[in-house]
Amino acid sequence: RKRSNPNFILGVMGCMAQNHGEDLLQKLPDLDLLVGTQKFHRVPEMLDKLLASERGLGPRPGTLVDLDAETGSEETIREHLDGKRQVSAFVSIMQGCNMHCTFCIVPKTRGPERYRSMDAICGEIEELVAKGTREVTLLGQIVNSYGMRQIPYRSGISPFVQLLERVNAIEGLERIRFTSPHPRGFQKDLVAAYGRLEKLMPYVHLPVQSGSDGMLKRMRRPYTRRRILEIVDQLRAVRPDICLSTDVIVGFPGESDSEFEETRTLFEEVGFDMAFIFKYSERSGTVAADMEDDVPAEVKEARNQVLLEALGRHSLARNQALVGSVQNVLIEGPARKGEGLFMGRNPGNRKVIMPASPRLIGEIVPVRILDATVTILKGELLLSGLESPETSAFIPSVLS
């Protein structure tokens, strides 16, 4: 496309650029931009230079390359700069990763952990709330490592839970979620937060990767199968209605039939509501890339299908158990299909489809669940039973 249109601007950004660096220019000499993971905010000014040259306002600059680290770059990731209202918004709280899982390239491409200040994070959320945001999802590669070795514990409370407390106190915000955490960060204070912070939703992403201790050791995941089950039991003791999702890799180098069976039985025992199941593939630059990829593709696919079948059963059973219940649903916008239908999410992060009105976007409304599939709940809006504090703000708009 670029060869047929010399003015076409072609760039590579992010982890691919950071991992391969200027070696990419040998394969792609026509690149205009090569931008690393800490320099996304520099792209507009780079584009200005390229466009200016096209208009004859300056020389063609050649390939613009910026792969360097930048102090303070963690403060530049702000998803709401366009000024549009987001009912549910993502807020980055950190960059980088200090873990060294053998399958992951992130520590190499994004550098060590760097944390935004709590004041900056809360200020951004307050801006969002003023524009109509009702739910935020805090983002980090290992989000519950926020502030470690930089912000002191307070009365046994970790920096991440301190941040959750501050976000929970923001007036006008209704719901808090976060992703992606690490199992090692689910200590007592974080588990207890699900019982005392009313805005923290009963949904946890718990990326186990494998149910085999041998596999976890080869992956450099510093926990055991037993610890995963302890975390699940502790979370369910605090919030019996909690929903759980996970990440799993099948066919990691050396995974035997018995090791996969340990993953399968863990999957069944926990009964995850949602999962991202990956068939292992080599990532250059990782430790695992030097291991023999010795699990045949057909075996990876078979194991993938086994877990997908189990996931489907668990998810459908959990959703069907909600039929007849009333769920508090934050309406995010029109559904992708169906005239007059809108989509929202319940506290457990399940998608709910129901007939509604555009004026209810951004409101938390009571919905009776009438039907369920593996991934979606279907329901009807209720105009009574609004005594829940979470839906009290909805009463005037319904009755007006």
mmCIF file of C-alpha atoms in Angstrom:
data_model
loop_
_atom_site.group_PDB
_atom_site.id
_atom_site.type_symbol
_atom_site.label_atom_id
_atom_site.label_comp_id
_atom_site.label_asym_id
_atom_site.label_seq_id
_atom_site.Cartn_x
_atom_site.Cartn_y
_atom_site.Cartn_z
ATOM 1 C CA ARG A 1 0.000 0.000 0.000
ATOM 2 C CA LYS A 2 2.794 2.416 0.831
ATOM 3 C CA ARG A 3 4.656 1.659 -2.389
ATOM 4 C CA SER A 4 1.559 2.571 -4.391
ATOM 5 C CA ASN A 5 1.050 5.725 -2.313
ATOM 6 C CA PRO A 6 4.309 7.329 -1.156
ATOM 7 C CA ASN A 7 2.418 9.714 1.134
ATOM 8 C CA PHE A 8 0.934 6.827 3.105
ATOM 9 C CA ILE A 9 2.359 6.965 6.640
ATOM 10 C CA LEU A 10 3.442 3.601 8.009
ATOM 11 C CA GLY A 11 4.545 3.037 11.595
ATOM 12 C CA VAL A 12 5.209 0.270 14.091
ATOM 13 C CA MET A 13 4.563 1.037 17.738
ATOM 14 C CA GLY A 14 4.504 -0.710 21.072
ATOM 15 C CA CYS A 15 5.932 -4.053 22.149
ATOM 16 C CA MET A 16 6.857 -5.183 18.626
ATOM 17 C CA ALA A 17 8.873 -2.000 18.088
ATOM 18 C CA GLN A 18 10.485 -2.186 21.516
ATOM 19 C CA ASN A 19 11.382 -5.865 21.218
ATOM 20 C CA HIS A 20 12.928 -5.801 17.723
ATOM 21 C CA GLY A 21 14.123 -2.205 17.706
ATOM 22 C CA GLU A 22 15.949 -0.835 14.684
ATOM 23 C CA ASP A 23 16.382 -4.351 13.288
ATOM 24 C CA LEU A 24 12.868 -3.835 11.910
ATOM 25 C CA LEU A 25 14.249 -1.206 9.543
ATOM 26 C CA GLN A 26 16.265 -3.872 7.754
ATOM 27 C CA LYS A 27 13.072 -5.738 6.893
ATOM 28 C CA LEU A 28 10.834 -2.681 6.555
ATOM 29 C CA PRO A 29 13.025 0.165 5.245
ATOM 30 C CA ASP A 30 9.962 2.200 4.238
ATOM 31 C CA LEU A 31 8.798 2.685 7.818
ATOM 32 C CA ASP A 32 8.064 6.277 8.760
ATOM 33 C CA LEU A 33 7.705 5.703 12.504
ATOM 34 C CA LEU A 34 9.243 3.293 14.985
ATOM 35 C CA VAL A 35 7.925 4.152 18.441
ATOM 36 C CA GLY A 36 8.546 2.344 21.730
ATOM 37 C CA THR A 37 6.183 1.586 24.574
ATOM 38 C CA GLN A 38 7.037 4.691 26.590
ATOM 39 C CA LYS A 39 6.632 7.154 23.720
ATOM 40 C CA PHE A 40 3.024 6.833 22.499
ATOM 41 C CA HIS A 41 2.364 10.413 23.576
ATOM 42 C CA ARG A 42 5.084 11.610 21.153
ATOM 43 C CA VAL A 43 3.289 10.238 18.081
ATOM 44 C CA PRO A 44 1.175 13.372 17.346
ATOM 45 C CA GLU A 45 4.234 15.615 17.058
ATOM 46 C CA MET A 46 5.977 12.995 14.886
ATOM 47 C CA LEU A 47 2.952 12.904 12.590
ATOM 48 C CA ASP A 48 3.006 16.697 12.435
ATOM 49 C CA LYS A 49 6.587 16.556 11.132
ATOM 50 C CA LEU A 50 5.698 13.977 8.494
ATOM 51 C CA LEU A 51 2.579 15.832 7.352
ATOM 52 C CA ALA A 52 4.430 19.136 7.246
ATOM 53 C CA SER A 53 6.969 17.638 4.836
ATOM 54 C CA GLU A 54 4.133 16.433 2.594
ATOM 55 C CA ARG A 55 2.809 19.992 2.456
ATOM 56 C CA GLY A 56 6.237 21.269 1.465
ATOM 57 C CA LEU A 57 6.798 22.953 4.825
ATOM 58 C CA GLY A 58 9.924 21.048 5.675
ATOM 59 C CA PRO A 59 12.286 18.287 4.541
ATOM 60 C CA ARG A 60 11.223 14.658 4.668
ATOM 61 C CA PRO A 61 12.610 13.580 8.055
ATOM 62 C CA GLY A 62 13.233 9.921 7.180
ATOM 63 C CA THR A 63 12.269 7.218 9.647
ATOM 64 C CA LEU A 64 11.462 8.749 13.034
ATOM 65 C CA VAL A 65 12.741 6.380 15.718
ATOM 66 C CA ASP A 66 12.113 6.796 19.436
ATOM 67 C CA LEU A 67 12.628 3.678 21.538
ATOM 68 C CA ASP A 68 14.165 5.283 24.611
ATOM 69 C CA ALA A 69 12.779 5.123 28.112
ATOM 70 C CA GLU A 70 11.263 8.332 29.426
ATOM 71 C CA THR A 71 10.992 9.330 33.045
ATOM 72 C CA GLY A 72 7.389 10.163 33.888
ATOM 73 C CA SER A 73 5.914 8.447 30.835
ATOM 74 C CA GLU A 74 3.537 6.573 33.125
ATOM 75 C CA GLU A 75 1.703 9.860 33.632
ATOM 76 C CA THR A 76 0.993 10.293 29.905
ATOM 77 C CA ILE A 77 -1.477 7.428 29.405
ATOM 78 C CA ARG A 78 -4.874 9.059 29.704
ATOM 79 C CA GLU A 79 -7.658 7.501 27.694
ATOM 80 C CA HIS A 80 -10.241 10.275 28.077
ATOM 81 C CA LEU A 81 -8.497 13.209 26.426
ATOM 82 C CA ASP A 82 -11.040 13.377 23.594
ATOM 83 C CA GLY A 83 -13.562 14.819 26.046
ATOM 84 C CA LYS A 84 -16.316 12.348 25.205
ATOM 85 C CA ARG A 85 -18.382 10.839 27.979
ATOM 86 C CA GLN A 86 -17.435 7.290 28.925
ATOM 87 C CA VAL A 87 -19.900 5.495 31.176
ATOM 88 C CA SER A 88 -17.169 2.963 31.945
ATOM 89 C CA ALA A 89 -13.556 4.092 31.589
ATOM 90 C CA PHE A 90 -10.085 2.596 31.881
ATOM 91 C CA VAL A 91 -7.503 4.400 34.008
ATOM 92 C CA SER A 92 -3.836 3.429 33.853
ATOM 93 C CA ILE A 93 -2.165 3.463 37.263
ATOM 94 C CA MET A 94 1.281 2.145 36.310
ATOM 95 C CA GLN A 95 3.553 0.929 33.527
ATOM 96 C CA GLY A 96 6.028 -1.902 33.275
ATOM 97 C CA CYS A 97 6.528 -5.141 35.173
ATOM 98 C CA ASN A 98 9.072 -6.484 37.667
ATOM 99 C CA MET A 99 8.125 -10.130 37.201
ATOM 100 C CA HIS A 100 10.018 -12.425 34.844
ATOM 101 C CA CYS A 101 7.565 -15.083 33.740
ATOM 102 C CA THR A 102 9.320 -17.214 31.157
ATOM 103 C CA PHE A 103 6.563 -16.808 28.552
ATOM 104 C CA CYS A 104 6.219 -13.025 28.765
ATOM 105 C CA ILE A 105 8.009 -10.247 26.877
ATOM 106 C CA VAL A 106 6.535 -7.323 28.853
ATOM 107 C CA PRO A 107 9.445 -6.707 31.289
ATOM 108 C CA LYS A 108 11.761 -6.366 28.272
ATOM 109 C CA THR A 109 9.472 -4.190 26.194
ATOM 110 C CA ARG A 110 7.851 -2.016 28.866
ATOM 111 C CA GLY A 111 10.610 -1.834 31.437
ATOM 112 C CA PRO A 112 10.392 -1.969 35.228
ATOM 113 C CA GLU A 113 7.321 -0.935 37.178
ATOM 114 C CA ARG A 114 6.661 2.802 37.332
ATOM 115 C CA TYR A 115 3.706 4.113 39.317
ATOM 116 C CA ARG A 116 1.549 7.169 38.900
ATOM 117 C CA SER A 117 0.863 9.152 42.033
ATOM 118 C CA MET A 118 -2.416 8.547 43.846
ATOM 119 C CA ASP A 119 -3.231 12.231 43.478
ATOM 120 C CA ALA A 120 -2.846 12.039 39.683
ATOM 121 C CA ILE A 121 -4.926 8.875 39.441
ATOM 122 C CA CYS A 122 -7.723 10.209 41.624
ATOM 123 C CA GLY A 123 -7.640 13.556 39.833
ATOM 124 C CA GLU A 124 -8.123 11.804 36.501
ATOM 125 C CA ILE A 125 -11.019 9.770 37.875
ATOM 126 C CA GLU A 126 -12.646 12.909 39.274
ATOM 127 C CA GLU A 127 -12.398 14.476 35.799
ATOM 128 C CA LEU A 128 -14.040 11.413 34.308
ATOM 129 C CA VAL A 129 -16.829 11.399 36.887
ATOM 130 C CA ALA A 130 -17.518 15.072 36.176
ATOM 131 C CA LYS A 131 -18.070 14.090 32.512
ATOM 132 C CA GLY A 132 -20.455 11.272 33.408
ATOM 133 C CA THR A 133 -18.284 8.239 34.090
ATOM 134 C CA ARG A 134 -19.835 5.856 36.616
ATOM 135 C CA GLU A 135 -17.361 2.972 36.550
ATOM 136 C CA VAL A 136 -13.580 2.803 36.292
ATOM 137 C CA THR A 137 -11.245 -0.105 35.671
ATOM 138 C CA LEU A 138 -7.745 0.443 37.056
ATOM 139 C CA LEU A 139 -5.078 -0.880 34.693
ATOM 140 C CA GLY A 140 -1.582 -2.221 35.220
ATOM 141 C CA GLN A 141 0.473 -5.132 33.962
ATOM 142 C CA ILE A 142 0.417 -6.408 37.545
ATOM 143 C CA VAL A 143 -2.040 -3.932 38.911
ATOM 144 C CA ASN A 144 -1.971 -5.134 42.525
ATOM 145 C CA SER A 145 1.796 -4.526 42.656
ATOM 146 C CA TYR A 146 1.051 -0.800 42.555
ATOM 147 C CA GLY A 147 3.381 1.229 44.764
ATOM 148 C CA MET A 148 5.413 -1.706 46.087
ATOM 149 C CA ARG A 149 8.729 -0.656 47.646
ATOM 150 C CA GLN A 150 7.830 2.969 46.931
ATOM 151 C CA ILE A 151 4.706 3.704 48.982
ATOM 152 C CA PRO A 152 4.792 2.423 52.576
ATOM 153 C CA TYR A 153 2.203 0.091 54.019
ATOM 154 C CA ARG A 154 -0.229 1.784 56.401
ATOM 155 C CA SER A 155 -1.593 -0.265 59.319
ATOM 156 C CA GLY A 156 -0.995 -3.417 57.310
ATOM 157 C CA ILE A 157 -2.699 -2.001 54.205
ATOM 158 C CA SER A 158 -0.768 -2.299 50.929
ATOM 159 C CA PRO A 159 -0.334 0.670 48.553
ATOM 160 C CA PHE A 160 -2.800 -0.838 46.069
ATOM 161 C CA VAL A 161 -5.538 -1.216 48.660
ATOM 162 C CA GLN A 162 -4.798 2.308 49.887
ATOM 163 C CA LEU A 163 -5.453 3.456 46.313
ATOM 164 C CA LEU A 164 -8.700 1.462 46.195
ATOM 165 C CA GLU A 165 -9.790 3.190 49.409
ATOM 166 C CA ARG A 166 -9.170 6.626 47.905
ATOM 167 C CA VAL A 167 -10.955 5.773 44.666
ATOM 168 C CA ASN A 168 -13.848 4.299 46.649
ATOM 169 C CA ALA A 169 -14.290 7.677 48.366
ATOM 170 C CA ILE A 170 -14.694 9.647 45.110
ATOM 171 C CA GLU A 171 -18.187 11.122 45.084
ATOM 172 C CA GLY A 172 -20.279 10.246 42.053
ATOM 173 C CA LEU A 173 -18.293 7.136 41.155
ATOM 174 C CA GLU A 174 -20.399 3.996 41.445
ATOM 175 C CA ARG A 175 -18.202 1.044 40.560
ATOM 176 C CA ILE A 176 -14.531 0.005 40.682
ATOM 177 C CA ARG A 177 -12.798 -2.847 38.882
ATOM 178 C CA PHE A 178 -9.142 -3.586 38.154
ATOM 179 C CA THR A 179 -7.011 -5.750 35.860
ATOM 180 C CA SER A 180 -4.703 -7.550 35.482
ATOM 181 C CA PRO A 181 -3.557 -8.677 38.932
ATOM 182 C CA HIS A 182 -1.129 -11.401 40.000
ATOM 183 C CA PRO A 183 -2.135 -14.153 42.434
ATOM 184 C CA ARG A 184 0.725 -13.280 44.755
ATOM 185 C CA GLY A 185 -0.906 -9.884 45.379
ATOM 186 C CA PHE A 186 -4.089 -11.352 46.876
ATOM 187 C CA GLN A 187 -3.064 -10.950 50.491
ATOM 188 C CA LYS A 188 -5.436 -10.506 53.401
ATOM 189 C CA ASP A 189 -5.927 -6.767 52.922
ATOM 190 C CA LEU A 190 -6.991 -7.092 49.284
ATOM 191 C CA VAL A 191 -9.316 -10.019 49.994
ATOM 192 C CA ALA A 192 -10.869 -8.097 52.889
ATOM 193 C CA ALA A 193 -11.393 -5.058 50.634
ATOM 194 C CA TYR A 194 -14.083 -6.982 48.774
ATOM 195 C CA GLY A 195 -16.091 -7.083 51.972
ATOM 196 C CA ARG A 196 -15.670 -3.461 53.070
ATOM 197 C CA LEU A 197 -15.364 -1.274 49.955
ATOM 198 C CA GLU A 198 -18.902 -0.966 48.650
ATOM 199 C CA LYS A 199 -17.868 0.236 45.181
ATOM 200 C CA LEU A 200 -15.427 -2.608 44.542
ATOM 201 C CA MET A 201 -17.368 -4.989 42.327
ATOM 202 C CA PRO A 202 -17.531 -8.743 43.080
ATOM 203 C CA TYR A 203 -15.424 -9.734 40.098
ATOM 204 C CA VAL A 204 -11.824 -10.952 40.146
ATOM 205 C CA HIS A 205 -9.513 -11.820 37.299
ATOM 206 C CA LEU A 206 -7.146 -14.435 38.735
ATOM 207 C CA PRO A 207 -4.637 -15.467 36.044
ATOM 208 C CA VAL A 208 -3.521 -18.940 37.100
ATOM 209 C CA GLN A 209 -1.792 -19.910 33.790
ATOM 210 C CA SER A 210 -1.582 -23.570 34.908
ATOM 211 C CA GLY A 211 -2.859 -25.887 37.626
ATOM 212 C CA SER A 212 0.371 -27.860 37.820
ATOM 213 C CA ASP A 213 3.062 -26.897 40.330
ATOM 214 C CA GLY A 214 5.726 -28.243 37.969
ATOM 215 C CA MET A 215 4.449 -26.104 35.130
ATOM 216 C CA LEU A 216 4.149 -23.042 37.350
ATOM 217 C CA LYS A 217 7.776 -23.459 38.378
ATOM 218 C CA ARG A 218 8.899 -23.634 34.727
ATOM 219 C CA MET A 219 6.796 -20.565 33.994
ATOM 220 C CA ARG A 220 8.374 -18.739 36.979
ATOM 221 C CA ARG A 221 4.998 -18.171 38.572
ATOM 222 C CA PRO A 222 5.691 -17.828 42.341
ATOM 223 C CA TYR A 223 2.620 -19.616 43.738
ATOM 224 C CA THR A 224 1.203 -23.111 43.858
ATOM 225 C CA ARG A 225 -2.036 -24.841 42.971
ATOM 226 C CA ARG A 226 -2.833 -25.006 46.672
ATOM 227 C CA ARG A 227 -2.387 -21.240 47.022
ATOM 228 C CA ILE A 228 -4.803 -20.599 44.141
ATOM 229 C CA LEU A 229 -7.469 -22.673 45.847
ATOM 230 C CA GLU A 230 -6.839 -20.816 49.128
ATOM 231 C CA ILE A 231 -7.337 -17.455 47.397
ATOM 232 C CA VAL A 232 -10.565 -18.640 45.791
ATOM 233 C CA ASP A 233 -11.900 -19.925 49.127
ATOM 234 C CA GLN A 234 -10.976 -16.676 50.879
ATOM 235 C CA LEU A 235 -12.635 -14.517 48.230
ATOM 236 C CA ARG A 236 -15.814 -16.592 48.278
ATOM 237 C CA ALA A 237 -15.921 -16.432 52.069
ATOM 238 C CA VAL A 238 -15.913 -12.619 51.865
ATOM 239 C CA ARG A 239 -18.143 -12.346 48.782
ATOM 240 C CA PRO A 240 -20.149 -15.526 48.057
ATOM 241 C CA ASP A 241 -21.433 -13.926 44.843
ATOM 242 C CA ILE A 242 -17.978 -13.191 43.457
ATOM 243 C CA CYS A 243 -17.322 -13.992 39.785
ATOM 244 C CA LEU A 244 -13.943 -15.326 38.720
ATOM 245 C CA SER A 245 -12.082 -15.232 35.428
ATOM 246 C CA THR A 246 -8.600 -16.459 34.565
ATOM 247 C CA ASP A 247 -5.831 -16.864 31.988
ATOM 248 C CA VAL A 248 -4.547 -20.333 31.075
ATOM 249 C CA ILE A 249 -1.786 -21.455 28.705
ATOM 250 C CA VAL A 250 -2.024 -24.955 27.252
ATOM 251 C CA GLY A 251 0.868 -26.692 25.533
ATOM 252 C CA PHE A 252 3.640 -24.753 27.268
ATOM 253 C CA PRO A 253 7.011 -26.434 26.588
ATOM 254 C CA GLY A 254 7.239 -29.742 28.404
ATOM 255 C CA GLU A 255 3.571 -29.897 29.446
ATOM 256 C CA SER A 256 2.789 -33.582 29.963
ATOM 257 C CA ASP A 257 -0.620 -35.226 29.890
ATOM 258 C CA SER A 258 -0.602 -35.454 33.679
ATOM 259 C CA GLU A 259 0.321 -31.781 34.075
ATOM 260 C CA PHE A 260 -2.494 -30.756 31.769
ATOM 261 C CA GLU A 261 -4.826 -32.977 33.778
ATOM 262 C CA GLU A 262 -3.880 -30.969 36.871
ATOM 263 C CA THR A 263 -4.901 -27.799 35.020
ATOM 264 C CA ARG A 264 -8.166 -29.385 33.892
ATOM 265 C CA THR A 265 -9.092 -30.503 37.408
ATOM 266 C CA LEU A 266 -8.251 -27.071 38.827
ATOM 267 C CA PHE A 267 -10.471 -25.551 36.164
ATOM 268 C CA GLU A 268 -13.317 -27.849 37.186
ATOM 269 C CA GLU A 269 -12.791 -27.364 40.905
ATOM 270 C CA VAL A 270 -12.809 -23.566 40.764
ATOM 271 C CA GLY A 271 -15.552 -23.315 38.136
ATOM 272 C CA PHE A 272 -14.319 -20.129 36.464
ATOM 273 C CA ASP A 273 -17.032 -17.916 34.991
ATOM 274 C CA MET A 274 -14.785 -16.626 32.218
ATOM 275 C CA ALA A 275 -11.350 -17.526 30.891
ATOM 276 C CA PHE A 276 -8.848 -16.523 28.260
ATOM 277 C CA ILE A 277 -7.340 -19.815 27.090
ATOM 278 C CA PHE A 278 -4.201 -19.610 24.973
ATOM 279 C CA LYS A 279 -2.380 -22.245 22.955
ATOM 280 C CA TYR A 280 1.316 -21.625 23.609
ATOM 281 C CA SER A 281 3.282 -20.023 20.811
ATOM 282 C CA GLU A 282 6.862 -18.841 20.946
ATOM 283 C CA ARG A 283 7.623 -15.180 21.648
ATOM 284 C CA SER A 284 11.124 -14.161 20.619
ATOM 285 C CA GLY A 285 13.095 -12.580 23.407
ATOM 286 C CA THR A 286 11.477 -14.625 26.176
ATOM 287 C CA VAL A 287 13.149 -17.329 28.250
ATOM 288 C CA ALA A 288 10.615 -19.850 26.953
ATOM 289 C CA ALA A 289 11.772 -19.172 23.392
ATOM 290 C CA ASP A 290 14.921 -21.111 24.251
ATOM 291 C CA MET A 291 12.868 -24.096 25.419
ATOM 292 C CA GLU A 292 11.851 -26.823 22.998
ATOM 293 C CA ASP A 293 8.288 -26.245 21.812
ATOM 294 C CA ASP A 294 7.637 -29.976 22.089
ATOM 295 C CA VAL A 295 3.847 -30.186 22.450
ATOM 296 C CA PRO A 296 2.341 -30.969 19.013
ATOM 297 C CA ALA A 297 -0.128 -28.460 17.590
ATOM 298 C CA GLU A 298 -2.927 -31.044 17.536
ATOM 299 C CA VAL A 299 -2.370 -31.772 21.236
ATOM 300 C CA LYS A 300 -2.498 -28.052 22.056
ATOM 301 C CA GLU A 301 -5.761 -27.756 20.137
ATOM 302 C CA ALA A 302 -7.279 -30.788 21.893
ATOM 303 C CA ARG A 303 -6.359 -29.436 25.321
ATOM 304 C CA ASN A 304 -7.717 -26.033 24.360
ATOM 305 C CA GLN A 305 -11.051 -27.600 23.406
ATOM 306 C CA VAL A 306 -11.252 -29.540 26.677
ATOM 307 C CA LEU A 307 -10.975 -26.330 28.699
ATOM 308 C CA LEU A 308 -13.330 -24.419 26.414
ATOM 309 C CA GLU A 309 -15.974 -27.118 26.896
ATOM 310 C CA ALA A 310 -15.583 -26.946 30.682
ATOM 311 C CA LEU A 311 -15.726 -23.158 30.589
ATOM 312 C CA GLY A 312 -18.928 -23.249 28.569
ATOM 313 C CA ARG A 313 -20.589 -25.553 31.091
ATOM 314 C CA HIS A 314 -19.554 -23.490 34.094
ATOM 315 C CA SER A 315 -20.494 -20.173 32.515
ATOM 316 C CA LEU A 316 -23.891 -21.375 31.330
ATOM 317 C CA ALA A 317 -24.742 -22.890 34.711
ATOM 318 C CA ARG A 318 -23.755 -19.692 36.512
ATOM 319 C CA ASN A 319 -25.794 -17.546 34.128
ATOM 320 C CA GLN A 320 -28.837 -19.805 34.255
ATOM 321 C CA ALA A 321 -28.745 -19.625 38.048
ATOM 322 C CA LEU A 322 -29.396 -15.885 37.698
ATOM 323 C CA VAL A 323 -32.627 -16.347 35.717
ATOM 324 C CA GLY A 324 -35.467 -14.910 37.802
ATOM 325 C CA SER A 325 -33.147 -12.739 39.893
ATOM 326 C CA VAL A 326 -33.006 -8.943 39.839
ATOM 327 C CA GLN A 327 -29.603 -7.543 38.903
ATOM 328 C CA ASN A 328 -28.375 -3.975 39.238
ATOM 329 C CA VAL A 329 -27.153 -3.147 35.741
ATOM 330 C CA LEU A 330 -25.075 -0.163 34.651
ATOM 331 C CA ILE A 331 -26.354 0.672 31.152
ATOM 332 C CA GLU A 332 -23.406 1.463 28.881
ATOM 333 C CA GLY A 333 -25.118 2.026 25.545
ATOM 334 C CA PRO A 334 -27.077 0.458 22.672
ATOM 335 C CA ALA A 335 -26.658 -3.258 22.115
ATOM 336 C CA ARG A 336 -24.866 -4.222 18.921
ATOM 337 C CA LYS A 337 -27.946 -6.030 17.630
ATOM 338 C CA GLY A 338 -31.656 -5.379 18.117
ATOM 339 C CA GLU A 339 -33.600 -2.155 17.821
ATOM 340 C CA GLY A 340 -34.430 -0.636 21.188
ATOM 341 C CA LEU A 341 -32.059 -2.991 23.020
ATOM 342 C CA PHE A 342 -29.319 -1.739 25.321
ATOM 343 C CA MET A 343 -26.297 -3.359 26.919
ATOM 344 C CA GLY A 344 -25.046 -3.064 30.457
ATOM 345 C CA ARG A 345 -23.175 -5.084 33.043
ATOM 346 C CA ASN A 346 -24.143 -6.500 36.384
ATOM 347 C CA PRO A 347 -21.764 -6.303 39.372
ATOM 348 C CA GLY A 348 -20.192 -9.628 38.323
ATOM 349 C CA ASN A 349 -19.234 -8.097 34.946
ATOM 350 C CA ARG A 350 -21.763 -10.136 32.974
ATOM 351 C CA LYS A 351 -23.252 -8.505 29.872
ATOM 352 C CA VAL A 352 -26.983 -7.896 30.207
ATOM 353 C CA ILE A 353 -29.220 -7.066 27.228
ATOM 354 C CA MET A 354 -32.620 -5.428 27.790
ATOM 355 C CA PRO A 355 -35.107 -3.026 26.164
ATOM 356 C CA ALA A 356 -34.474 0.479 27.496
ATOM 357 C CA SER A 357 -34.269 4.148 26.595
ATOM 358 C CA PRO A 358 -31.211 6.186 25.570
ATOM 359 C CA ARG A 359 -31.816 8.502 28.551
ATOM 360 C CA LEU A 360 -30.926 5.610 30.858
ATOM 361 C CA ILE A 361 -27.359 5.344 29.559
ATOM 362 C CA GLY A 362 -25.086 5.814 32.553
ATOM 363 C CA GLU A 363 -27.747 4.828 35.081
ATOM 364 C CA ILE A 364 -27.746 1.781 37.331
ATOM 365 C CA VAL A 365 -31.117 0.124 36.930
ATOM 366 C CA PRO A 366 -32.808 -3.008 38.299
ATOM 367 C CA VAL A 367 -33.268 -5.679 35.648
ATOM 368 C CA ARG A 368 -35.090 -8.994 36.067
ATOM 369 C CA ILE A 369 -33.191 -11.750 34.239
ATOM 370 C CA LEU A 370 -35.445 -13.729 31.917
ATOM 371 C CA ASP A 371 -32.997 -15.835 29.911
ATOM 372 C CA ALA A 372 -29.319 -16.715 29.760
ATOM 373 C CA THR A 373 -26.745 -17.990 27.290
ATOM 374 C CA VAL A 374 -23.100 -18.867 27.897
ATOM 375 C CA THR A 375 -22.007 -15.233 27.609
ATOM 376 C CA ILE A 376 -25.098 -13.035 27.904
ATOM 377 C CA LEU A 377 -27.999 -12.402 30.269
ATOM 378 C CA LYS A 378 -31.291 -11.131 28.854
ATOM 379 C CA GLY A 379 -33.816 -9.281 30.947
ATOM 380 C CA GLU A 380 -36.475 -6.647 31.425
ATOM 381 C CA LEU A 381 -36.217 -3.290 33.122
ATOM 382 C CA LEU A 382 -38.093 -2.984 36.418
ATOM 383 C CA LEU A 383 -39.726 0.272 37.466
ATOM 384 C CA SER A 384 -40.217 -0.859 41.041
ATOM 385 C CA GLY A 385 -37.992 -2.234 43.751
ATOM 386 C CA LEU A 386 -35.676 0.751 43.510
ATOM 387 C CA GLU A 387 -34.926 0.953 47.195
ATOM 388 C CA SER A 388 -31.346 -0.270 46.690
ATOM 389 C CA PRO A 389 -28.839 2.533 47.453
ATOM 390 C CA GLU A 390 -27.032 1.654 44.229
ATOM 391 C CA THR A 391 -30.113 2.532 42.201
ATOM 392 C CA SER A 392 -31.481 5.436 44.234
ATOM 393 C CA ALA A 393 -30.104 7.988 41.773
ATOM 394 C CA PHE A 394 -32.178 6.293 39.081
ATOM 395 C CA ILE A 395 -35.583 7.020 40.681
ATOM 396 C CA PRO A 396 -36.046 10.618 39.445
ATOM 397 C CA SER A 397 -35.208 9.757 35.816
ATOM 398 C CA VAL A 398 -37.621 6.825 35.825
ATOM 399 C CA LEU A 399 -40.502 8.702 37.388
ATOM 400 C CA SER A 400 -40.046 11.929 35.429
#
